[in-house]
């Protein structure tokens, strides 16, 4: 990554410096040409004005021995009718074709290694058409510009070296937090630390927070798995011992003992099912997010098939958000537990309402016999088998409570307007979506 960044930054710096240097040369020459061209134009205007003031003879400034020519080293070629005169006779033949062209403009004339800038000016003098060429040697200016341009190249090379050095320092400094992060991850893997604590730039805050959250999730799942294994081992030990004792005994298995044996096996099956359902809890920010309309509709259709004599109704508050930051299996487990209980204990109808705002609210009503007010508080207690608390509801509500707690939500049980049980689940969404 460091090499790639330096290569990209160095390439970009080289490209910018070279382009700047080339453009500088082009603009510098263009600026000098425009400056000299403007000066030649003013000189031509001045000569024409002087010529029009002198009505009898060719202006003395156009003579090769004139004081102006000696100072400015300008070349003059003048044509009046068919008479052509020049301040430098050796250039008269090379510049003669320019006298025949039309238009007042600045021209480049190259003769050998010499580069001449010539401004052509048409005018009227005593009803006679005239053309004046005013030229200046541009070669010496170009030599000076070339020398300046190479000096600029040297300065640009120095700036390029300094820029590359600064890039190396900036990249090394910018990558320092990543190096620290790599070191902390190695320490984390070695068990020398439990969380990442990095003084990182703001751009890495979200990454560090996400990594810490993943590690918390992993720790929580590992702890939950260990607890589940321990609970399962403890819960199965007694019924397995009882079943083993019965099967190893010599006493015949009468009807009473057979029922007890089946009861023990059903306990084992219940414990296994409960622990497996707890083990499948993924928690927030894990796995695929739930698709609210699609997943809830699928569950409703499934329970309509399981309980064909019940009427399941699904309504929502017109939410436009389809995905919520709840793991899809967890959402299906929560909704499935309450729908299954409602379908099992309702008389004819089950209503499910979803409301989505800052939190997701799920309300399940059934028209069953309900739960006594005094027993409502016992529903969903951790580690309590509800079939022992109330004959109408089973172990699933305890798992539901654990699931809701995992999402920092809340659940409550109350009397339903339909006469049965109402289960209200509230799951905050902003707590997870902001990450």
GROMACS .gro file of N, CA and C in nm, residues 123-180:
model
  174
  123UNK      N    1  -0.109   5.169  -4.545
  123UNK     CA    2  -0.149   5.309  -4.519
  123UNK      C    3  -0.164   5.383  -4.652
  124UNK      N    4  -0.213   5.506  -4.643
  124UNK     CA    5  -0.229   5.595  -4.758
  124UNK      C    6  -0.141   5.718  -4.735
  125UNK      N    7  -0.061   5.752  -4.837
  125UNK     CA    8   0.025   5.871  -4.824
  125UNK      C    9   0.018   5.948  -4.956
  126UNK      N   10  -0.041   6.070  -4.952
  126UNK     CA   11  -0.056   6.154  -5.071
  126UNK      C   12  -0.123   6.075  -5.183
  127UNK      N   13  -0.235   6.012  -5.150
  127UNK     CA   14  -0.317   5.932  -5.243
  127UNK      C   15  -0.240   5.816  -5.304
  128UNK      N   16  -0.138   5.774  -5.237
  128UNK     CA   17  -0.058   5.660  -5.283
  128UNK      C   18  -0.066   5.551  -5.177
  129UNK      N   19  -0.091   5.428  -5.225
  129UNK     CA   20  -0.094   5.314  -5.133
  129UNK      C   21   0.048   5.278  -5.090
  130UNK      N   22   0.062   5.259  -4.962
  130UNK     CA   23   0.194   5.220  -4.911
  130UNK      C   24   0.183   5.104  -4.813
  131UNK      N   25   0.296   5.033  -4.804
  131UNK     CA   26   0.304   4.921  -4.710
  131UNK      C   27   0.434   4.935  -4.633
  132UNK      N   28   0.424   4.926  -4.504
  132UNK     CA   29   0.544   4.938  -4.419
  132UNK      C   30   0.562   4.809  -4.339
  133UNK      N   31   0.682   4.757  -4.344
  133UNK     CA   32   0.718   4.641  -4.262
  133UNK      C   33   0.816   4.688  -4.156
  134UNK      N   34   0.784   4.658  -4.032
  134UNK     CA   35   0.873   4.688  -3.921
  134UNK      C   36   0.910   4.556  -3.855
  135UNK      N   37   1.037   4.523  -3.853
  135UNK     CA   38   1.080   4.393  -3.800
  135UNK      C   39   1.182   4.405  -3.690
  136UNK      N   40   1.193   4.297  -3.613
  136UNK     CA   41   1.293   4.292  -3.504
  136UNK      C   42   1.340   4.148  -3.491
  137UNK      N   43   1.467   4.136  -3.464
  137UNK     CA   44   1.525   4.002  -3.447
  137UNK      C   45   1.474   3.939  -3.317
  138UNK      N   46   1.405   3.826  -3.332
  138UNK     CA   47   1.347   3.757  -3.213
  138UNK      C   48   1.438   3.645  -3.164
  139UNK      N   49   1.546   3.615  -3.237
  139UNK     CA   50   1.632   3.501  -3.200
  139UNK      C   51   1.700   3.523  -3.066
  140UNK      N   52   1.748   3.645  -3.045
  140UNK     CA   53   1.817   3.671  -2.918
  140UNK      C   54   1.719   3.662  -2.800
  141UNK      N   55   1.597   3.711  -2.826
  141UNK     CA   56   1.496   3.699  -2.720
  141UNK      C   57   1.467   3.552  -2.690
  142UNK      N   58   1.459   3.471  -2.796
  142UNK     CA   59   1.432   3.329  -2.777
  142UNK      C   60   1.546   3.260  -2.701
  143UNK      N   61   1.670   3.301  -2.731
  143UNK     CA   62   1.783   3.244  -2.657
  143UNK      C   63   1.772   3.277  -2.508
  144UNK      N   64   1.734   3.402  -2.480
  144UNK     CA   65   1.717   3.439  -2.340
  144UNK      C   66   1.602   3.364  -2.273
  145UNK      N   67   1.495   3.348  -2.349
  145UNK     CA   68   1.382   3.272  -2.294
  145UNK      C   69   1.418   3.126  -2.270
  146UNK      N   70   1.498   3.067  -2.363
  146UNK     CA   71   1.539   2.927  -2.346
  146UNK      C   72   1.624   2.911  -2.220
  147UNK      N   73   1.718   3.008  -2.202
  147UNK     CA   74   1.801   3.001  -2.081
  147UNK      C   75   1.716   3.011  -1.955
  148UNK      N   76   1.618   3.106  -1.956
  148UNK     CA   77   1.528   3.119  -1.841
  148UNK      C   78   1.445   2.993  -1.823
  149UNK      N   79   1.403   2.934  -1.936
  149UNK     CA   80   1.319   2.814  -1.928
  149UNK      C   81   1.395   2.697  -1.865
  150UNK      N   82   1.522   2.682  -1.899
  150UNK     CA   83   1.601   2.574  -1.838
  150UNK      C   84   1.630   2.601  -1.691
  151UNK      N   85   1.644   2.729  -1.656
  151UNK     CA   86   1.657   2.760  -1.514
  151UNK      C   87   1.529   2.719  -1.439
  152UNK      N   88   1.416   2.748  -1.503
  152UNK     CA   89   1.289   2.706  -1.442
  152UNK      C   90   1.283   2.554  -1.431
  153UNK      N   91   1.339   2.483  -1.534
  153UNK     CA   92   1.340   2.336  -1.528
  153UNK      C   93   1.419   2.287  -1.406
  154UNK      N   94   1.534   2.353  -1.382
  154UNK     CA   95   1.613   2.314  -1.265
  154UNK      C   96   1.537   2.338  -1.135
  155UNK      N   97   1.471   2.453  -1.127
  155UNK     CA   98   1.392   2.483  -1.006
  155UNK      C   99   1.277   2.384  -0.992
  156UNK      N  100   1.213   2.348  -1.107
  156UNK     CA  101   1.102   2.252  -1.103
  156UNK      C  102   1.149   2.115  -1.057
  157UNK      N  103   1.270   2.075  -1.104
  157UNK     CA  104   1.325   1.946  -1.061
  157UNK      C  105   1.348   1.945  -0.910
  158UNK      N  106   1.401   2.059  -0.859
  158UNK     CA  107   1.419   2.068  -0.715
  158UNK      C  108   1.289   2.060  -0.639
  159UNK      N  109   1.187   2.129  -0.692
  159UNK     CA  110   1.054   2.124  -0.629
  159UNK      C  111   0.996   1.983  -0.635
  160UNK      N  112   1.024   1.912  -0.748
  160UNK     CA  113   0.973   1.776  -0.761
  160UNK      C  114   1.035   1.684  -0.655
  161UNK      N  115   1.167   1.698  -0.637
  161UNK     CA  116   1.234   1.617  -0.534
  161UNK      C  117   1.177   1.650  -0.396
  162UNK      N  118   1.157   1.779  -0.369
  162UNK     CA  119   1.102   1.819  -0.239
  162UNK      C  120   0.960   1.767  -0.222
  163UNK      N  121   0.882   1.771  -0.332
  163UNK     CA  122   0.744   1.724  -0.326
  163UNK      C  123   0.736   1.574  -0.300
  164UNK      N  124   0.827   1.498  -0.369
  164UNK     CA  125   0.829   1.353  -0.346
  164UNK      C  126   0.869   1.322  -0.202
  165UNK      N  127   0.968   1.399  -0.151
  165UNK     CA  128   1.010   1.377  -0.012
  165UNK      C  129   0.895   1.404   0.085
  166UNK      N  130   0.823   1.516   0.060
  166UNK     CA  131   0.709   1.549   0.147
  166UNK      C  132   0.600   1.444   0.135
  167UNK      N  133   0.581   1.391   0.011
  167UNK     CA  134   0.482   1.283  -0.007
  167UNK      C  135   0.519   1.160   0.075
  168UNK      N  136   0.649   1.125   0.074
  168UNK     CA  137   0.693   1.009   0.152
  168UNK      C  138   0.668   1.030   0.300
  169UNK      N  139   0.698   1.152   0.347
  169UNK     CA  140   0.676   1.179   0.489
  169UNK      C  141   0.528   1.176   0.522
  170UNK      N  142   0.445   1.236   0.430
  170UNK     CA  143   0.300   1.239   0.456
  170UNK      C  144   0.239   1.099   0.454
  171UNK      N  145   0.284   1.016   0.357
  171UNK     CA  146   0.230   0.880   0.349
  171UNK      C  147   0.271   0.799   0.472
  172UNK      N  148   0.399   0.813   0.510
  172UNK     CA  149   0.446   0.739   0.627
  172UNK      C  150   0.369   0.781   0.752
  173UNK      N  151   0.346   0.911   0.765
  173UNK     CA  152   0.273   0.958   0.883
  173UNK      C  153   0.127   0.916   0.878
  174UNK      N  154   0.070   0.918   0.756
  174UNK     CA  155  -0.072   0.880   0.743
  174UNK      C  156  -0.094   0.732   0.770
  175UNK      N  157   0.006   0.650   0.737
  175UNK     CA  158  -0.009   0.506   0.755
  175UNK      C  159   0.030   0.460   0.896
  176UNK      N  160   0.079   0.552   0.974
  176UNK     CA  161   0.118   0.514   1.111
  176UNK      C  162   0.001   0.456   1.191
  177UNK      N  163  -0.121   0.518   1.184
  177UNK     CA  164  -0.234   0.456   1.257
  177UNK      C  165  -0.263   0.314   1.212
  178UNK      N  166  -0.246   0.286   1.082
  178UNK     CA  167  -0.271   0.149   1.034
  178UNK      C  168  -0.167   0.053   1.090
  179UNK      N  169  -0.043   0.099   1.099
  179UNK     CA  170   0.060   0.014   1.158
  179UNK      C  171   0.029  -0.013   1.305
  180UNK      N  172  -0.017   0.093   1.376
  180UNK     CA  173  -0.055   0.073   1.515
  180UNK      C  174  -0.173  -0.023   1.526
   0.00000   0.00000   0.00000
